[in-house]
Amino acid sequence: MNETHGPIKLTQTVQKGGCAAKVAAQELRKILSKVTFPPADPSVLVDGAHFDDAAIVRVSPELALVHTLDFFTPIVDTPRLFGRIAAANALSDVYAMGGEPRTALAILAFPLATLDTGVAVDVLQGASDLLAEAGTSLVGGHSIDDDTLKFGLSVTGDVHPEWVWSNSRAREGDVLILTKGLGTGTLTAGLKRGAWDESAISEALESMGTLNRLRDLLTVDEWRAIRAATDITGFGLAGHAMQMARASSVSLEIDFGSLPVLDRVFDSLREGFLTKAHRTNREYTAATCSAVGVPDDRLPVVFDPQTSGGLLLSVDKSKADPLLAKIRSRFSRAARIGRVVARGEKDWVLA
Ligand code: CO
Ligand code: CO
């Protein structure tokens, strides 16, 4: 409407953006430890106990439902892109359990006093475009008038109960594969500070807006070679790798030099574009991880909070090479980043 003001920059309307705004893991554990939860029904196959990505509820011997939800404040400036990324991020937890998303409900908190409603239209359109790619229906939602914009989805998917991936089945000898490049946290922190515009971090934006879907790419055999999976989000590679190691009672060895890293990320870290989550993720994992010989100015990439990050897969070693080749046909940054070893003193070791 008012052309002289130029397009609204969403990141300038909020204090923190994306998964970097997550409640820190230690704080969350403290809160949850004080709550008495209702007893779980026997049909609940996976709940929140092991920090899995989504809940799984068995409906019949052939069918289980996957439930998850995610929402956050703007991580990018363009409303349509924000909607797309928020939707990809929410669907990711269904893919991380081996499921296919079927329906989604929208969660929208919108500052009617300060933003034009056209922004809400664009956010919802960005999400809808992504849902169309995923073959997922938008079946409703809830909105409130709030001080800051927040958007996300509650997603229901389905999966065969025997096809469920969890973070608890990584086995000694497995190969670790990461499907997307790291660094969305520092890059979007730089965007928010005005150090660069969206065009300078286009690789990161495209990566965050890409579905974590693998099902249509792999054969049944290849699918079964994936023993454990999780998506890398707010707790960074360090936090999610630690959770996988603990849930599976193994340790992980990660080769720092083989980690896929998005364009400009090390420059961005050197510039000091960090979030609170860089610090809290480091604190959360410090005691149980060790990093040897990794340059100090590069190390923070493993603590970088990812929004709509890639899948970390623990894969049967004998199938790892053909599997990685197939995954690379869609995810160009996908890489073999390490291996699963017998449970040692540390959850994971970086070298
Ligand atoms: Co997740
Ligand atoms: Co999540």
Short mmCIF file of C-alpha atoms and ligand atoms in Angstrom, two decimals:
data_model
loop_
_atom_site.label_atom_id
_atom_site.label_comp_id
_atom_site.label_asym_id
_atom_site.label_seq_id
_atom_site.Cartn_x
_atom_site.Cartn_y
_atom_site.Cartn_z
CA MET A 1 0.00 0.00 0.00
CA ASN A 2 2.60 2.54 1.08
CA GLU A 3 5.24 2.07 -1.62
CA THR A 4 7.76 4.47 -0.07
CA HIS A 5 8.29 2.17 2.92
CA GLY A 6 9.37 -0.72 0.72
CA PRO A 7 8.60 -4.32 1.58
CA ILE A 8 8.34 -5.26 5.24
CA LYS A 9 11.37 -7.13 6.64
CA LEU A 10 9.90 -9.73 8.93
CA THR A 11 13.09 -10.44 10.87
CA GLN A 12 13.06 -6.81 12.07
CA THR A 13 9.69 -7.36 13.77
CA VAL A 14 10.86 -10.01 16.26
CA GLN A 15 13.62 -10.53 18.86
CA LYS A 16 14.61 -14.08 17.87
CA GLY A 17 13.84 -16.16 14.84
CA GLY A 18 13.19 -19.76 13.89
CA CYS A 19 14.43 -22.74 15.86
CA ALA A 20 17.03 -20.53 17.55
CA ALA A 21 14.08 -19.27 19.62
CA LYS A 22 13.48 -22.74 21.07
CA VAL A 23 13.43 -23.07 24.88
CA ALA A 24 16.93 -24.35 25.73
CA ALA A 25 17.10 -28.11 26.36
CA GLN A 26 18.24 -27.82 29.96
CA GLU A 27 15.46 -25.38 30.81
CA LEU A 28 12.92 -27.59 29.07
CA ARG A 29 14.10 -30.69 30.97
CA LYS A 30 13.78 -28.78 34.25
CA ILE A 31 10.20 -27.81 33.47
CA LEU A 32 9.14 -31.25 32.25
CA SER A 33 10.67 -33.01 35.26
CA LYS A 34 8.14 -31.23 37.50
CA VAL A 35 5.07 -32.29 35.55
CA THR A 36 3.08 -35.47 36.18
CA PHE A 37 1.96 -36.71 32.76
CA PRO A 38 -1.09 -38.85 32.09
CA PRO A 39 -0.32 -42.57 31.74
CA ALA A 40 0.34 -43.48 28.11
CA ASP A 41 -2.11 -45.72 26.31
CA PRO A 42 -0.54 -49.07 25.20
CA SER A 43 -1.11 -48.05 21.57
CA VAL A 44 1.48 -45.26 21.99
CA LEU A 45 4.64 -46.71 20.41
CA VAL A 46 6.84 -43.60 20.72
CA ASP A 47 6.30 -40.65 23.06
CA GLY A 48 8.49 -37.78 24.23
CA ALA A 49 10.66 -39.89 26.57
CA HIS A 50 13.72 -40.21 24.29
CA PHE A 51 13.48 -36.82 22.58
CA ASP A 52 12.30 -38.50 19.40
CA ASP A 53 11.04 -36.18 16.68
CA ALA A 54 7.38 -37.13 16.76
CA ALA A 55 4.92 -39.39 18.55
CA ILE A 56 3.76 -42.68 17.01
CA VAL A 57 0.40 -44.22 17.83
CA ARG A 58 -0.58 -47.65 16.51
CA VAL A 59 -4.02 -47.88 14.93
CA SER A 60 -3.77 -51.42 13.52
CA PRO A 61 -0.96 -53.93 12.85
CA GLU A 62 -0.40 -52.24 9.47
CA LEU A 63 -0.99 -48.61 10.36
CA ALA A 64 0.40 -46.09 12.83
CA LEU A 65 -0.17 -42.34 13.02
CA VAL A 66 2.69 -39.84 13.39
CA HIS A 67 1.93 -36.64 15.34
CA THR A 68 4.08 -33.53 15.61
CA LEU A 69 3.86 -29.76 15.73
CA ASP A 70 6.27 -26.89 15.27
CA PHE A 71 5.91 -23.13 15.08
CA PHE A 72 8.23 -20.13 15.42
CA THR A 73 8.87 -16.46 14.77
CA PRO A 74 10.16 -15.18 11.39
CA ILE A 75 13.61 -16.36 10.42
CA VAL A 76 13.63 -14.64 7.01
CA ASP A 77 12.30 -11.32 5.70
CA THR A 78 9.96 -12.42 2.91
CA PRO A 79 6.55 -13.58 4.21
CA ARG A 80 6.01 -16.24 1.54
CA LEU A 81 9.44 -17.72 2.18
CA PHE A 82 8.83 -17.71 5.94
CA GLY A 83 5.62 -19.72 5.41
CA ARG A 84 7.43 -22.19 3.19
CA ILE A 85 10.31 -22.73 5.61
CA ALA A 86 8.03 -23.02 8.67
CA ALA A 87 6.00 -25.67 6.84
CA ALA A 88 9.07 -27.64 5.69
CA ASN A 89 10.38 -27.52 9.25
CA ALA A 90 7.11 -28.84 10.71
CA LEU A 91 6.79 -31.68 8.18
CA SER A 92 10.41 -32.66 8.81
CA ASP A 93 9.63 -34.40 12.11
CA VAL A 94 7.21 -36.73 10.32
CA TYR A 95 9.86 -37.61 7.71
CA ALA A 96 12.42 -38.08 10.50
CA MET A 97 10.25 -40.91 11.90
CA GLY A 98 9.95 -42.58 8.50
CA GLY A 99 6.38 -41.33 7.99
CA GLU A 100 4.53 -39.55 5.21
CA PRO A 101 2.65 -36.37 6.19
CA ARG A 102 -1.07 -36.51 5.32
CA THR A 103 -2.84 -33.55 6.93
CA ALA A 104 -1.78 -30.30 8.58
CA LEU A 105 -3.42 -27.68 10.81
CA ALA A 106 -2.08 -24.12 10.76
CA ILE A 107 -1.03 -22.20 13.89
CA LEU A 108 -0.94 -18.45 13.30
CA ALA A 109 -0.26 -15.64 15.80
CA PHE A 110 -0.58 -12.36 13.94
CA PRO A 111 -0.03 -8.72 14.97
CA LEU A 112 -3.10 -7.14 13.35
CA ALA A 113 -2.14 -3.72 14.73
CA THR A 114 1.26 -3.56 13.04
CA LEU A 115 1.25 -5.83 9.97
CA ASP A 116 -0.90 -5.67 6.85
CA THR A 117 -3.10 -8.77 6.54
CA GLY A 118 -1.52 -9.32 3.12
CA VAL A 119 1.49 -10.63 5.08
CA ALA A 120 -0.71 -13.39 6.57
CA VAL A 121 -1.95 -14.27 3.09
CA ASP A 122 1.62 -14.60 1.84
CA VAL A 123 2.76 -16.70 4.83
CA LEU A 124 -0.17 -19.10 4.35
CA GLN A 125 0.45 -19.24 0.59
CA GLY A 126 4.12 -20.12 1.08
CA ALA A 127 3.10 -22.93 3.44
CA SER A 128 0.37 -24.11 1.07
CA ASP A 129 2.76 -24.29 -1.89
CA LEU A 130 5.10 -26.50 0.14
CA LEU A 131 2.24 -28.70 1.38
CA ALA A 132 1.14 -29.21 -2.21
CA GLU A 133 4.65 -30.50 -3.04
CA ALA A 134 4.43 -32.88 -0.08
CA GLY A 135 0.96 -34.13 -1.02
CA THR A 136 -0.31 -32.95 2.38
CA SER A 137 -3.76 -31.36 2.87
CA LEU A 138 -4.26 -28.22 4.97
CA VAL A 139 -7.43 -29.08 6.88
CA GLY A 140 -7.85 -26.20 9.35
CA GLY A 141 -6.06 -24.26 12.02
CA HIS A 142 -6.21 -21.65 14.73
CA SER A 143 -5.21 -17.98 14.78
CA ILE A 144 -4.82 -15.34 17.48
CA ASP A 145 -4.04 -11.61 17.48
CA ASP A 146 -0.59 -11.36 19.10
CA ASP A 147 2.29 -8.88 19.48
CA THR A 148 4.65 -10.80 17.19
CA LEU A 149 4.12 -13.01 14.17
CA LYS A 150 4.44 -16.74 14.76
CA PHE A 151 3.56 -19.48 12.33
CA GLY A 152 3.72 -23.24 12.13
CA LEU A 153 1.83 -26.45 11.61
CA SER A 154 0.49 -29.38 13.56
CA VAL A 155 1.01 -32.38 11.27
CA THR A 156 -0.43 -35.87 11.15
CA GLY A 157 1.29 -38.52 9.08
CA ASP A 158 1.14 -42.25 8.69
CA VAL A 159 3.69 -45.05 8.72
CA HIS A 160 3.70 -48.85 8.84
CA PRO A 161 4.53 -49.72 12.49
CA GLU A 162 7.46 -51.86 11.30
CA TRP A 163 8.85 -49.06 9.16
CA VAL A 164 9.23 -46.53 11.93
CA TRP A 165 12.62 -44.85 12.23
CA SER A 166 13.58 -43.76 15.69
CA ASN A 167 16.73 -42.23 17.12
CA SER A 168 17.23 -45.31 19.32
CA ARG A 169 18.35 -48.01 16.87
CA ALA A 170 21.80 -46.88 15.72
CA ARG A 171 24.20 -49.85 15.90
CA GLU A 172 27.94 -50.22 16.26
CA GLY A 173 29.48 -50.31 12.77
CA ASP A 174 26.81 -48.10 11.14
CA VAL A 175 27.79 -45.20 8.91
CA LEU A 176 26.45 -41.70 9.67
CA ILE A 177 24.99 -39.65 6.82
CA LEU A 178 23.83 -36.02 7.07
CA THR A 179 21.53 -34.89 4.25
CA LYS A 180 21.76 -31.05 4.38
CA GLY A 181 24.48 -28.48 4.98
CA LEU A 182 24.86 -26.89 8.44
CA GLY A 183 24.81 -23.20 9.31
CA THR A 184 21.29 -21.80 8.99
CA GLY A 185 21.50 -20.37 12.53
CA THR A 186 24.50 -18.11 12.01
CA LEU A 187 23.44 -17.10 8.47
CA THR A 188 19.96 -16.02 9.56
CA ALA A 189 21.47 -14.24 12.59
CA GLY A 190 23.51 -12.22 10.07
CA LEU A 191 20.38 -11.56 8.04
CA LYS A 192 18.58 -10.27 11.11
CA ARG A 193 21.49 -7.94 11.92
CA GLY A 194 21.34 -6.56 8.39
CA ALA A 195 24.83 -7.81 7.46
CA TRP A 196 23.41 -9.21 4.23
CA ASP A 197 20.11 -9.66 2.46
CA GLU A 198 18.28 -12.82 1.48
CA SER A 199 19.99 -13.08 -1.91
CA ALA A 200 23.39 -13.50 -0.19
CA ILE A 201 22.23 -16.62 1.67
CA SER A 202 20.11 -18.14 -1.07
CA GLU A 203 21.63 -21.61 -0.61
CA ALA A 204 20.52 -21.66 3.04
CA LEU A 205 17.03 -20.42 2.14
CA GLU A 206 16.63 -23.09 -0.50
CA SER A 207 17.91 -25.75 1.87
CA MET A 208 15.45 -24.73 4.64
CA GLY A 209 12.61 -24.77 2.11
CA THR A 210 13.41 -28.32 0.92
CA LEU A 211 11.32 -31.26 2.17
CA ASN A 212 13.24 -33.94 4.08
CA ARG A 213 11.42 -36.60 2.11
CA LEU A 214 13.37 -39.74 1.10
CA ARG A 215 10.65 -42.38 0.75
CA ASP A 216 10.01 -41.78 -2.96
CA LEU A 217 13.75 -41.93 -3.64
CA LEU A 218 14.64 -45.28 -2.03
CA THR A 219 13.82 -48.95 -2.55
CA VAL A 220 12.41 -51.01 0.35
CA ASP A 221 15.85 -52.56 0.87
CA GLU A 222 17.57 -49.19 1.00
CA TRP A 223 14.88 -47.92 3.34
CA ARG A 224 15.48 -50.79 5.74
CA ALA A 225 19.22 -50.11 5.70
CA ILE A 226 18.47 -46.88 7.58
CA ARG A 227 18.43 -48.02 11.21
CA ALA A 228 18.00 -44.74 13.02
CA ALA A 229 17.18 -41.18 12.02
CA THR A 230 16.59 -37.74 13.47
CA ASP A 231 16.33 -34.29 11.95
CA ILE A 232 18.82 -31.64 12.97
CA THR A 233 16.94 -28.61 14.33
CA GLY A 234 17.23 -26.21 17.28
CA PHE A 235 19.73 -28.20 19.38
CA GLY A 236 22.19 -28.33 16.48
CA LEU A 237 24.18 -31.33 15.22
CA ALA A 238 25.79 -31.61 18.68
CA GLY A 239 22.51 -31.83 20.59
CA HIS A 240 20.70 -34.15 18.21
CA ALA A 241 23.73 -36.44 17.77
CA MET A 242 24.02 -36.63 21.55
CA GLN A 243 20.36 -37.61 21.86
CA MET A 244 20.78 -40.32 19.21
CA ALA A 245 23.88 -41.71 20.94
CA ARG A 246 22.12 -41.87 24.31
CA ALA A 247 18.86 -43.30 23.00
CA SER A 248 20.80 -46.01 21.10
CA SER A 249 23.40 -46.67 23.86
CA VAL A 250 26.27 -46.14 21.41
CA SER A 251 28.88 -43.45 20.80
CA LEU A 252 29.33 -41.49 17.57
CA GLU A 253 32.61 -40.53 15.89
CA ILE A 254 32.22 -37.52 13.64
CA ASP A 255 34.87 -36.29 11.18
CA PHE A 256 34.77 -32.51 11.37
CA GLY A 257 36.35 -32.11 7.92
CA SER A 258 33.58 -34.10 6.24
CA LEU A 259 30.68 -32.06 7.67
CA PRO A 260 28.63 -30.38 4.94
CA VAL A 261 28.56 -26.62 5.55
CA LEU A 262 26.47 -24.05 3.64
CA ASP A 263 28.03 -21.14 1.71
CA ARG A 264 29.44 -18.28 3.87
CA VAL A 265 28.91 -20.06 7.19
CA PHE A 266 32.51 -19.90 8.46
CA ASP A 267 32.72 -16.21 7.47
CA SER A 268 29.47 -15.63 9.31
CA LEU A 269 30.76 -17.36 12.46
CA ARG A 270 34.00 -15.33 12.29
CA GLU A 271 31.90 -12.16 12.08
CA GLY A 272 30.37 -13.25 15.38
CA PHE A 273 26.81 -13.78 14.17
CA LEU A 274 25.71 -16.10 16.95
CA THR A 275 22.43 -16.80 18.74
CA LYS A 276 21.72 -17.65 22.36
CA ALA A 277 21.25 -21.24 21.20
CA HIS A 278 24.92 -21.45 20.06
CA ARG A 279 25.88 -20.99 23.71
CA THR A 280 23.12 -23.11 25.31
CA ASN A 281 23.68 -25.98 22.84
CA ARG A 282 27.38 -25.93 23.70
CA GLU A 283 26.61 -25.97 27.44
CA TYR A 284 24.05 -28.73 26.95
CA THR A 285 26.55 -31.03 25.23
CA ALA A 286 29.89 -29.95 26.73
CA ALA A 287 30.25 -32.64 29.41
CA THR A 288 29.54 -35.62 27.20
CA CYS A 289 31.25 -34.69 23.93
CA SER A 290 34.84 -34.08 23.00
CA ALA A 291 36.28 -32.07 20.15
CA VAL A 292 39.95 -32.65 19.36
CA GLY A 293 41.97 -30.54 16.95
CA VAL A 294 39.03 -28.55 15.57
CA PRO A 295 39.83 -24.86 14.97
CA ASP A 296 38.08 -22.67 17.58
CA ASP A 297 36.58 -20.33 15.01
CA ARG A 298 34.97 -23.23 13.11
CA LEU A 299 33.79 -25.39 15.99
CA PRO A 300 30.54 -23.43 16.62
CA VAL A 301 29.07 -24.90 13.41
CA VAL A 302 28.27 -28.10 15.34
CA PHE A 303 26.27 -26.07 17.92
CA ASP A 304 24.54 -23.99 15.25
CA PRO A 305 20.74 -24.21 15.72
CA GLN A 306 19.25 -25.46 12.46
CA THR A 307 15.85 -24.48 11.17
CA SER A 308 14.52 -27.15 8.84
CA GLY A 309 17.93 -28.85 8.95
CA GLY A 310 18.79 -32.17 7.36
CA LEU A 311 18.32 -35.75 8.52
CA LEU A 312 21.06 -37.49 10.45
CA LEU A 313 20.88 -41.16 9.40
CA SER A 314 22.56 -44.20 10.94
CA VAL A 315 22.94 -46.62 8.06
CA ASP A 316 23.99 -50.25 7.58
CA LYS A 317 27.61 -49.91 6.41
CA SER A 318 27.24 -52.37 3.51
CA LYS A 319 24.48 -50.22 1.93
CA ALA A 320 25.89 -46.78 2.74
CA ASP A 321 27.54 -45.97 -0.61
CA PRO A 322 24.60 -46.62 -2.98
CA LEU A 323 22.25 -45.03 -0.46
CA LEU A 324 24.35 -41.86 -0.28
CA ALA A 325 24.54 -41.68 -4.08
CA LYS A 326 20.75 -41.74 -4.30
CA ILE A 327 20.30 -39.18 -1.53
CA ARG A 328 22.81 -36.88 -3.27
CA SER A 329 20.66 -36.85 -6.38
CA ARG A 330 18.24 -34.67 -4.39
CA PHE A 331 20.40 -33.25 -1.57
CA SER A 332 23.63 -32.06 -3.15
CA ARG A 333 25.32 -31.40 0.22
CA ALA A 334 24.57 -34.85 1.64
CA ALA A 335 27.71 -36.45 3.09
CA ARG A 336 29.07 -39.35 5.07
CA ILE A 337 30.13 -37.67 8.32
CA GLY A 338 31.27 -40.47 10.61
CA ARG A 339 30.48 -43.79 12.23
CA VAL A 340 28.77 -45.47 15.15
CA VAL A 341 31.04 -47.17 17.68
CA ALA A 342 30.54 -49.13 20.91
CA ARG A 343 29.35 -47.06 23.83
CA GLY A 344 32.36 -45.22 25.27
CA GLU A 345 32.98 -42.54 27.83
CA LYS A 346 31.59 -39.75 25.61
CA ASP A 347 28.33 -39.59 23.65
CA TRP A 348 30.22 -38.41 20.62
CA VAL A 349 33.71 -37.47 19.62
CA LEU A 350 34.61 -34.89 17.00
CA ALA A 351 37.99 -35.20 15.30
CO CO B 1 12.97 -33.09 14.98
CO CO B 2 10.36 -30.12 16.26
#
